[in-house]
Amino acid sequence: MEDYIKIVKNGLWTNNQALVALLGLCPLLAVTNNIVNAIGLGVATTFVLVASNVSVSIFRNQISKEVRIPIFVLLIASFVTIVELVMQSYFYDLYLILGIFVPLIVTNCAILGRAEAFASKNTWGKSALDGLMMGIGFSVVLIILGAVRELIGSGTLFDQSALLLGSLGDTLSITVFDDYQGTLLAILPPGAFIGLGLIVAVKNWFDQIKTI
Amino acid sequence: MLNEYVLILVSTILVNNFVLVKFLGLCPFMGVSKKIDTAIGMGFATTFVLTLASLSSYLINAYILIPFELEYLRTIGFIVTIAGVVGFTELVVNKTSPVLHQSLGVFLPLITTNCAVLGVALLNVGQDNGFLASGVYGFGAAIGFSFVLVLFSAIRERIDSANVPTVFQGTPIALITAGLMSMAFMGFIGLA
């Protein structure tokens, strides 16, 4: 039981892939100009993480050490292809917006990192939990960064939710500031770097308070 | 004709810089930029692999995937191609120059998961670039990547001796520095 609690804590906070390990930065920074994109990519990445962790740990005794990395990459690429095809058929507009960052989930180093560091040494149950927690930890950072950038950049939240939820999503969109001019910097690339820098600083600050 | 290639180069190196504007290849950008020497080594290795990988993935796409209508396997096909090119490069470098292998060897396996490599291959397909244009695009992207990587590592060496507030030490200040660099690169937008 203790093991499982440790896995949860590791994924969400201590070893958060985005904030501590700084893995998977490319999609993290690129698609977070609003919340909806962030959620879309977060869910896709979490699915791939869980699926690849489970399959790697099931086959961990059959895969020989020398060729393990190419095999892991192939497994991950297959799951990413599944995600791509599913998104093309059900969330086509979102797929177009996320663009090459859907296939690029393959090279999200966080996924290969977990396969190598965790799933290749643990049972499939633990690996599934690890994948899920790492995925959620990653998605939460995506969503926070997306929310901050969308709020500062255009003064809305959950804009374009229709891409995810269909017609139901139209009611979700919130305009927080009326008559807001928008701060272009937050939407442009520099805003992503600076925003993530501030989020990491806040996490460091929390850790510092806790130790004192 | 030549004009077009020069335009591709300028646009990939400065205007649409892969790291700072397109957010590709950030893992090595953050990971190996602590020392200038390693940054230069990584830059060379990436340039070589990226150019070769974009050429070969063009060939794979045009002569295998499209004729057999296997476009939906593009992601898998490209990642295998890239892993192959990286492995091939490692072999060649190992055989021809042990010195070079010692300095570049550690970076080579890392390049497979550099999203800039797969990104360039996918963007080439998306933009319908021909064989040569794909190569130039890959080469330009790699030069842009190396250029920014070396600049950034030089700045980070300076930051090491600066007095940064505790919570901002390490990653946060590096990210904010990258943000400022990215802002500076936005100034090139008028060029192409």
Tab-separated table of C-alpha atoms in Angstrom:
chain	number	residue	atom	x	y	z
A	1	MET	CA	0.000	0.000	0.000
A	2	GLU	CA	2.791	2.386	0.914
A	3	ASP	CA	4.317	1.784	-2.494
A	4	TYR	CA	1.166	2.965	-4.198
A	5	ILE	CA	0.929	6.127	-2.143
A	6	LYS	CA	4.516	6.877	-3.009
A	7	ILE	CA	3.817	6.402	-6.723
A	8	VAL	CA	0.875	8.810	-6.531
A	9	LYS	CA	2.882	11.432	-4.691
A	10	ASN	CA	5.830	11.051	-7.041
A	11	GLY	CA	3.716	11.534	-10.130
A	12	LEU	CA	1.729	14.485	-8.913
A	13	TRP	CA	4.344	16.448	-7.013
A	14	THR	CA	7.825	15.203	-6.065
A	15	ASN	CA	8.841	14.022	-9.506
A	16	ASN	CA	6.305	15.877	-11.619
A	17	GLN	CA	7.430	15.297	-15.200
A	18	ALA	CA	6.809	18.831	-16.338
A	19	LEU	CA	7.966	20.846	-13.341
A	20	VAL	CA	10.801	18.816	-11.859
A	21	ALA	CA	12.083	16.523	-14.567
A	22	LEU	CA	11.457	19.151	-17.277
A	23	LEU	CA	10.472	16.447	-19.732
A	24	GLY	CA	7.912	16.856	-22.440
A	25	LEU	CA	8.438	20.585	-22.614
A	26	CYS	CA	7.741	20.976	-26.315
A	27	PRO	CA	4.033	20.147	-26.258
A	28	LEU	CA	3.721	21.728	-22.818
A	29	LEU	CA	4.752	25.123	-24.113
A	30	ALA	CA	3.397	24.896	-27.614
A	31	VAL	CA	-0.258	24.011	-27.121
A	32	THR	CA	-1.036	25.881	-23.926
A	33	ASN	CA	-2.395	29.100	-25.396
A	34	ASN	CA	-5.824	28.115	-24.109
A	35	ILE	CA	-7.366	25.557	-21.749
A	36	VAL	CA	-9.162	23.452	-24.340
A	37	ASN	CA	-5.990	22.641	-26.283
A	38	ALA	CA	-4.260	21.865	-22.993
A	39	ILE	CA	-6.964	19.405	-21.904
A	40	GLY	CA	-7.009	17.733	-25.320
A	41	LEU	CA	-3.292	17.097	-25.350
A	42	GLY	CA	-3.240	16.206	-21.656
A	43	VAL	CA	-5.801	13.439	-22.120
A	44	ALA	CA	-4.025	12.112	-25.202
A	45	THR	CA	-0.654	12.062	-23.437
A	46	THR	CA	-2.071	10.388	-20.339
A	47	PHE	CA	-3.640	7.652	-22.436
A	48	VAL	CA	-0.361	6.971	-24.238
A	49	LEU	CA	1.567	6.992	-20.951
A	50	VAL	CA	-0.723	4.436	-19.301
A	51	ALA	CA	-0.917	2.218	-22.366
A	52	SER	CA	2.821	2.225	-22.997
A	53	ASN	CA	3.658	1.672	-19.328
A	54	VAL	CA	1.298	-1.321	-19.111
A	55	SER	CA	2.500	-2.933	-22.315
A	56	VAL	CA	6.179	-2.365	-21.527
A	57	SER	CA	5.803	-3.931	-18.104
A	58	ILE	CA	3.867	-6.928	-19.442
A	59	PHE	CA	6.572	-7.658	-22.018
A	60	ARG	CA	9.499	-6.580	-19.866
A	61	ASN	CA	10.843	-10.105	-19.486
A	62	GLN	CA	10.580	-10.907	-23.188
A	63	ILE	CA	12.351	-7.765	-24.423
A	64	SER	CA	16.099	-8.224	-24.499
A	65	LYS	CA	18.192	-5.485	-22.985
A	66	GLU	CA	20.118	-4.488	-26.101
A	67	VAL	CA	17.140	-3.596	-28.254
A	68	ARG	CA	14.782	-2.340	-25.565
A	69	ILE	CA	14.850	1.355	-26.490
A	70	PRO	CA	13.808	0.882	-30.150
A	71	ILE	CA	11.083	-1.519	-29.038
A	72	PHE	CA	9.775	0.936	-26.453
A	73	VAL	CA	9.723	3.663	-29.098
A	74	LEU	CA	7.815	1.395	-31.478
A	75	LEU	CA	5.244	0.507	-28.800
A	76	ILE	CA	4.768	4.179	-27.989
A	77	ALA	CA	4.482	5.073	-31.675
A	78	SER	CA	1.735	2.478	-32.132
A	79	PHE	CA	-0.334	3.920	-29.298
A	80	VAL	CA	0.195	7.420	-30.633
A	81	THR	CA	-1.075	6.262	-34.012
A	82	ILE	CA	-4.218	4.949	-32.308
A	83	VAL	CA	-4.724	8.336	-30.634
A	84	GLU	CA	-4.165	10.103	-33.946
A	85	LEU	CA	-6.748	7.996	-35.735
A	86	VAL	CA	-9.295	8.390	-32.929
A	87	MET	CA	-8.808	12.157	-32.860
A	88	GLN	CA	-9.094	12.374	-36.631
A	89	SER	CA	-12.456	10.688	-36.558
A	90	TYR	CA	-14.026	12.254	-33.451
A	91	PHE	CA	-12.240	15.544	-32.729
A	92	TYR	CA	-11.107	16.623	-36.167
A	93	ASP	CA	-11.065	20.388	-35.475
A	94	LEU	CA	-8.999	19.922	-32.340
A	95	TYR	CA	-6.698	17.587	-34.261
A	96	LEU	CA	-6.084	20.341	-36.819
A	97	ILE	CA	-5.307	22.904	-34.109
A	98	LEU	CA	-2.900	20.660	-32.215
A	99	GLY	CA	-1.268	19.856	-35.553
A	100	ILE	CA	2.074	18.091	-35.430
A	101	PHE	CA	2.009	17.967	-31.645
A	102	VAL	CA	-0.242	14.914	-31.720
A	103	PRO	CA	2.273	12.727	-33.596
A	104	LEU	CA	5.016	14.373	-31.572
A	105	ILE	CA	3.707	12.674	-28.421
A	106	VAL	CA	6.025	9.877	-29.584
A	107	THR	CA	9.066	11.985	-28.806
A	108	ASN	CA	7.712	13.235	-25.504
A	109	CYS	CA	10.710	12.143	-23.466
A	110	ALA	CA	8.536	11.761	-20.367
A	111	ILE	CA	6.870	8.687	-21.872
A	112	LEU	CA	10.070	6.913	-22.864
A	113	GLY	CA	11.545	7.999	-19.555
A	114	ARG	CA	8.798	6.288	-17.531
A	115	ALA	CA	8.960	3.159	-19.701
A	116	GLU	CA	12.688	2.890	-19.077
A	117	ALA	CA	12.841	4.049	-15.466
A	118	PHE	CA	9.681	2.505	-14.060
A	119	ALA	CA	7.682	0.157	-16.261
A	120	SER	CA	10.639	-2.001	-17.281
A	121	LYS	CA	11.224	-2.873	-13.614
A	122	ASN	CA	7.735	-3.119	-12.078
A	123	THR	CA	4.517	-5.113	-12.297
A	124	TRP	CA	1.827	-3.952	-14.676
A	125	GLY	CA	-0.514	-2.749	-11.937
A	126	LYS	CA	2.061	-0.430	-10.464
A	127	SER	CA	3.123	0.680	-13.928
A	128	ALA	CA	-0.444	1.542	-14.872
A	129	LEU	CA	-0.822	3.639	-11.729
A	130	ASP	CA	2.531	5.290	-12.349
A	131	GLY	CA	1.552	6.134	-15.927
A	132	LEU	CA	-1.792	7.503	-14.807
A	133	MET	CA	-0.294	9.665	-12.078
A	134	MET	CA	2.543	10.960	-14.237
A	135	GLY	CA	-0.023	11.727	-16.930
A	136	ILE	CA	-2.310	13.551	-14.523
A	137	GLY	CA	0.609	15.488	-13.059
A	138	PHE	CA	1.643	16.506	-16.553
A	139	SER	CA	-1.906	17.406	-17.588
A	140	VAL	CA	-2.480	19.522	-14.487
A	141	VAL	CA	0.552	21.632	-15.345
A	142	LEU	CA	-0.664	21.875	-18.949
A	143	ILE	CA	-4.078	23.042	-17.785
A	144	ILE	CA	-2.742	25.557	-15.258
A	145	LEU	CA	-0.399	27.062	-17.820
A	146	GLY	CA	-3.199	27.069	-20.407
A	147	ALA	CA	-5.584	28.774	-17.990
A	148	VAL	CA	-3.075	31.443	-16.983
A	149	ARG	CA	-2.131	32.209	-20.572
A	150	GLU	CA	-5.717	32.272	-21.787
A	151	LEU	CA	-6.827	34.477	-18.896
A	152	ILE	CA	-4.025	36.995	-19.260
A	153	GLY	CA	-3.846	36.775	-23.016
A	154	SER	CA	-7.462	37.091	-24.029
A	155	GLY	CA	-9.476	37.436	-20.816
A	156	THR	CA	-11.545	34.259	-21.337
A	157	LEU	CA	-11.633	30.730	-19.921
A	158	PHE	CA	-12.747	27.541	-21.684
A	159	ASP	CA	-13.144	29.388	-24.969
A	160	GLN	CA	-13.835	27.014	-27.896
A	161	SER	CA	-14.913	24.179	-25.581
A	162	ALA	CA	-17.136	23.053	-28.431
A	163	LEU	CA	-14.044	21.408	-29.932
A	164	LEU	CA	-14.036	18.896	-27.090
A	165	LEU	CA	-17.653	18.580	-26.033
A	166	GLY	CA	-19.642	19.477	-29.122
A	167	SER	CA	-22.621	21.801	-28.729
A	168	LEU	CA	-22.577	21.319	-24.951
A	169	GLY	CA	-19.298	23.215	-24.851
A	170	ASP	CA	-20.735	26.492	-26.092
A	171	THR	CA	-22.249	27.202	-22.700
A	172	LEU	CA	-18.955	26.644	-20.891
A	173	SER	CA	-17.030	29.537	-22.345
A	174	ILE	CA	-16.549	32.249	-19.740
A	175	THR	CA	-15.558	35.804	-20.472
A	176	VAL	CA	-13.815	36.891	-17.297
A	177	PHE	CA	-12.932	40.428	-18.203
A	178	ASP	CA	-15.382	42.292	-20.423
A	179	ASP	CA	-13.898	44.711	-22.921
A	180	TYR	CA	-10.432	43.279	-22.387
A	181	GLN	CA	-7.866	44.351	-24.950
A	182	GLY	CA	-5.795	41.182	-24.528
A	183	THR	CA	-2.130	40.932	-23.689
A	184	LEU	CA	-0.467	39.531	-26.764
A	185	LEU	CA	2.702	38.595	-24.898
A	186	ALA	CA	0.966	35.812	-22.954
A	187	ILE	CA	-0.293	34.133	-26.130
A	188	LEU	CA	2.996	34.479	-28.017
A	189	PRO	CA	5.901	32.036	-27.411
A	190	PRO	CA	7.731	34.206	-24.811
A	191	GLY	CA	4.649	34.080	-22.589
A	192	ALA	CA	4.865	30.289	-22.478
A	193	PHE	CA	8.484	30.257	-21.308
A	194	ILE	CA	7.990	32.969	-18.710
A	195	GLY	CA	4.699	31.463	-17.505
A	196	LEU	CA	6.247	28.034	-16.959
A	197	GLY	CA	9.248	29.648	-15.260
A	198	LEU	CA	6.922	31.351	-12.795
A	199	ILE	CA	4.969	28.125	-12.145
A	200	VAL	CA	8.197	26.245	-11.354
A	201	ALA	CA	9.222	29.105	-9.065
A	202	VAL	CA	5.897	28.855	-7.211
A	203	LYS	CA	6.429	25.100	-6.756
A	204	ASN	CA	9.921	25.739	-5.390
A	205	TRP	CA	8.444	28.313	-3.048
A	206	PHE	CA	5.903	25.790	-1.686
A	207	ASP	CA	8.647	23.218	-1.170
A	208	GLN	CA	10.718	25.794	0.663
A	209	ILE	CA	7.901	26.721	3.035
A	210	LYS	CA	7.282	23.049	3.782
A	211	THR	CA	10.883	22.373	4.770
A	212	ILE	CA	11.104	25.397	7.084
B	1	MET	CA	15.384	28.654	-57.312
B	2	LEU	CA	18.402	29.511	-55.196
B	3	ASN	CA	16.420	32.376	-53.783
B	4	GLU	CA	13.865	29.968	-52.418
B	5	TYR	CA	16.498	27.995	-50.505
B	6	VAL	CA	18.051	31.137	-49.025
B	7	LEU	CA	14.597	32.176	-47.905
B	8	ILE	CA	14.032	28.772	-46.259
B	9	LEU	CA	17.357	29.107	-44.436
B	10	VAL	CA	16.711	32.618	-43.126
B	11	SER	CA	13.210	31.725	-42.096
B	12	THR	CA	14.159	28.544	-40.211
B	13	ILE	CA	17.222	30.011	-38.495
B	14	LEU	CA	15.880	33.384	-37.427
B	15	VAL	CA	12.216	34.029	-38.092
B	16	ASN	CA	10.623	30.701	-37.256
B	17	ASN	CA	13.381	29.477	-35.005
B	18	PHE	CA	12.566	25.908	-34.075
B	19	VAL	CA	13.348	26.224	-30.412
B	20	LEU	CA	12.138	29.667	-29.493
B	21	VAL	CA	9.166	30.126	-31.803
B	22	LYS	CA	8.022	26.616	-32.752
B	23	PHE	CA	8.850	24.929	-29.427
B	24	LEU	CA	10.615	21.944	-30.898
B	25	GLY	CA	13.723	20.383	-29.402
B	26	LEU	CA	13.249	21.919	-25.986
B	27	CYS	CA	14.413	18.895	-23.983
B	28	PRO	CA	18.029	19.058	-25.195
B	29	PHE	CA	17.768	22.856	-25.191
B	30	MET	CA	17.180	22.800	-21.433
B	31	GLY	CA	19.136	19.617	-20.735
B	32	VAL	CA	22.533	20.110	-22.371
B	33	SER	CA	22.891	23.868	-22.227
B	34	LYS	CA	24.757	24.087	-18.956
B	35	LYS	CA	28.209	24.185	-20.588
B	36	ILE	CA	29.226	25.755	-23.884
B	37	ASP	CA	31.391	22.777	-24.927
B	38	THR	CA	28.599	20.242	-24.640
B	39	ALA	CA	26.240	22.654	-26.379
B	40	ILE	CA	28.579	22.876	-29.365
B	41	GLY	CA	28.948	19.078	-29.498
B	42	MET	CA	25.196	18.605	-29.367
B	43	GLY	CA	24.770	21.239	-32.079
B	44	PHE	CA	27.099	19.417	-34.481
B	45	ALA	CA	25.575	16.011	-33.836
B	46	THR	CA	22.035	17.330	-34.264
B	47	THR	CA	22.863	19.198	-37.468
B	48	PHE	CA	24.253	16.065	-39.058
B	49	VAL	CA	21.421	13.787	-38.003
B	50	LEU	CA	18.654	16.273	-38.713
B	51	THR	CA	19.766	16.950	-42.291
B	52	LEU	CA	20.208	13.260	-43.033
B	53	ALA	CA	16.938	12.327	-41.314
B	54	SER	CA	14.862	14.878	-43.202
B	55	LEU	CA	16.274	13.663	-46.521
B	56	SER	CA	15.672	10.016	-45.752
B	57	SER	CA	12.208	10.529	-44.340
B	58	TYR	CA	11.322	12.375	-47.549
B	59	LEU	CA	12.420	9.305	-49.499
B	60	ILE	CA	10.497	6.952	-47.213
B	61	ASN	CA	7.396	9.078	-47.529
B	62	ALA	CA	7.536	9.610	-51.284
B	63	TYR	CA	8.611	6.115	-52.375
B	64	ILE	CA	7.157	3.785	-49.733
B	65	LEU	CA	4.334	5.348	-47.748
B	66	ILE	CA	2.501	7.179	-50.546
B	67	PRO	CA	2.698	4.514	-53.315
B	68	PHE	CA	1.430	1.843	-50.920
B	69	GLU	CA	-1.169	4.175	-49.355
B	70	LEU	CA	0.284	3.763	-45.884
B	71	GLU	CA	0.081	7.427	-44.870
B	72	TYR	CA	-1.516	6.524	-41.553
B	73	LEU	CA	1.707	4.746	-40.579
B	74	ARG	CA	3.692	7.942	-41.080
B	75	THR	CA	4.485	8.493	-37.386
B	76	ILE	CA	5.790	4.965	-36.921
B	77	GLY	CA	7.622	4.983	-40.245
B	78	PHE	CA	9.392	8.243	-39.506
B	79	ILE	CA	10.431	7.344	-35.985
B	80	VAL	CA	11.935	4.083	-37.234
B	81	THR	CA	13.747	5.985	-39.996
B	82	ILE	CA	15.130	8.462	-37.487
B	83	ALA	CA	16.264	5.740	-35.118
B	84	GLY	CA	17.927	4.052	-38.102
B	85	VAL	CA	19.717	7.240	-39.154
B	86	VAL	CA	20.923	7.817	-35.596
B	87	GLY	CA	22.204	4.253	-35.346
B	88	PHE	CA	23.892	4.564	-38.736
B	89	THR	CA	25.542	7.852	-37.761
B	90	GLU	CA	26.817	6.309	-34.572
B	91	LEU	CA	28.356	3.391	-36.496
B	92	VAL	CA	29.992	5.630	-39.101
B	93	VAL	CA	31.388	8.057	-36.562
B	94	ASN	CA	32.661	5.173	-34.457
B	95	LYS	CA	34.476	3.577	-37.428
B	96	THR	CA	35.913	6.714	-38.997
B	97	SER	CA	36.867	8.917	-36.098
B	98	PRO	CA	37.139	7.625	-32.542
B	99	VAL	CA	37.940	11.158	-31.351
B	100	LEU	CA	34.717	12.527	-32.753
B	101	HIS	CA	32.869	9.547	-31.329
B	102	GLN	CA	34.158	10.345	-27.887
B	103	SER	CA	32.888	13.907	-28.025
B	104	LEU	CA	29.600	13.263	-29.853
B	105	GLY	CA	28.852	9.716	-28.737
B	106	VAL	CA	26.867	10.593	-25.644
B	107	PHE	CA	24.555	12.908	-27.577
B	108	LEU	CA	23.678	10.583	-30.405
B	109	PRO	CA	21.153	8.328	-28.609
B	110	LEU	CA	19.466	11.415	-27.196
B	111	ILE	CA	18.721	12.734	-30.655
B	112	THR	CA	16.133	10.023	-31.388
B	113	THR	CA	13.823	11.619	-28.851
B	114	ASN	CA	14.568	15.177	-29.967
B	115	CYS	CA	11.170	16.237	-31.187
B	116	ALA	CA	12.733	18.681	-33.650
B	117	VAL	CA	13.871	15.733	-35.800
B	118	LEU	CA	10.450	14.117	-36.062
B	119	GLY	CA	8.901	17.595	-36.230
B	120	VAL	CA	10.958	18.583	-39.268
B	121	ALA	CA	10.079	15.339	-41.034
B	122	LEU	CA	6.361	15.907	-40.400
B	123	LEU	CA	6.487	19.596	-41.330
B	124	ASN	CA	8.240	18.731	-44.594
B	125	VAL	CA	5.317	16.499	-45.486
B	126	GLY	CA	2.821	19.136	-44.405
B	127	GLN	CA	4.463	21.806	-46.560
B	128	ASP	CA	4.926	19.544	-49.596
B	129	ASN	CA	8.654	20.243	-49.714
B	130	GLY	CA	10.648	18.490	-52.450
B	131	PHE	CA	13.785	16.430	-51.869
B	132	LEU	CA	16.276	19.327	-51.809
B	133	ALA	CA	13.934	21.705	-50.034
B	134	SER	CA	13.433	19.079	-47.306
B	135	GLY	CA	17.172	18.837	-46.832
B	136	VAL	CA	17.619	22.610	-46.699
B	137	TYR	CA	14.708	22.913	-44.290
B	138	GLY	CA	16.244	20.289	-41.998
B	139	PHE	CA	19.677	21.862	-42.236
B	140	GLY	CA	18.315	25.345	-41.484
B	141	ALA	CA	16.295	24.047	-38.551
B	142	ALA	CA	19.402	22.363	-37.137
B	143	ILE	CA	21.566	25.468	-37.569
B	144	GLY	CA	18.871	27.542	-35.880
B	145	PHE	CA	18.721	24.984	-33.052
B	146	SER	CA	22.513	24.931	-32.574
B	147	PHE	CA	22.769	28.717	-32.787
B	148	VAL	CA	20.219	29.268	-30.032
B	149	LEU	CA	21.618	26.385	-27.959
B	150	VAL	CA	25.127	27.875	-27.940
B	151	LEU	CA	23.847	31.395	-27.205
B	152	PHE	CA	21.693	30.073	-24.379
B	153	SER	CA	24.500	28.045	-22.814
B	154	ALA	CA	26.727	31.128	-22.863
B	155	ILE	CA	24.033	33.073	-20.999
B	156	ARG	CA	23.560	30.221	-18.520
B	157	GLU	CA	27.252	30.182	-17.699
B	158	ARG	CA	26.908	33.841	-16.784
B	159	ILE	CA	23.758	33.203	-14.729
B	160	ASP	CA	25.683	30.665	-12.644
B	161	SER	CA	27.692	33.446	-11.095
B	162	ALA	CA	24.728	35.808	-10.703
B	163	ASN	CA	22.889	36.274	-7.450
B	164	VAL	CA	19.435	34.830	-8.228
B	165	PRO	CA	16.663	34.664	-5.568
B	166	THR	CA	16.487	31.121	-4.124
B	167	VAL	CA	13.102	30.122	-5.513
B	168	PHE	CA	14.152	31.182	-9.003
B	169	GLN	CA	17.458	29.321	-8.973
B	170	GLY	CA	17.994	26.636	-11.581
B	171	THR	CA	15.070	25.948	-13.890
B	172	PRO	CA	12.834	28.977	-13.364
B	173	ILE	CA	15.500	31.525	-14.223
B	174	ALA	CA	16.568	29.435	-17.220
B	175	LEU	CA	12.994	29.348	-18.515
B	176	ILE	CA	12.538	33.071	-18.048
B	177	THR	CA	15.831	33.718	-19.832
B	178	ALA	CA	14.597	31.579	-22.707
B	179	GLY	CA	11.415	33.666	-22.704
B	180	LEU	CA	13.416	36.853	-23.047
B	181	MET	CA	15.474	35.326	-25.877
B	182	SER	CA	12.278	34.282	-27.568
B	183	MET	CA	10.999	37.836	-27.256
B	184	ALA	CA	14.177	39.078	-28.927
B	185	PHE	CA	13.713	36.584	-31.764
B	186	MET	CA	10.175	37.858	-32.333
B	187	GLY	CA	11.905	40.972	-33.634
B	188	PHE	CA	13.038	39.024	-36.714
B	189	ILE	CA	9.461	38.513	-37.893
B	190	GLY	CA	9.696	41.239	-40.512
B	191	LEU	CA	12.620	39.507	-42.272
B	192	ALA	CA	10.814	36.845	-44.271
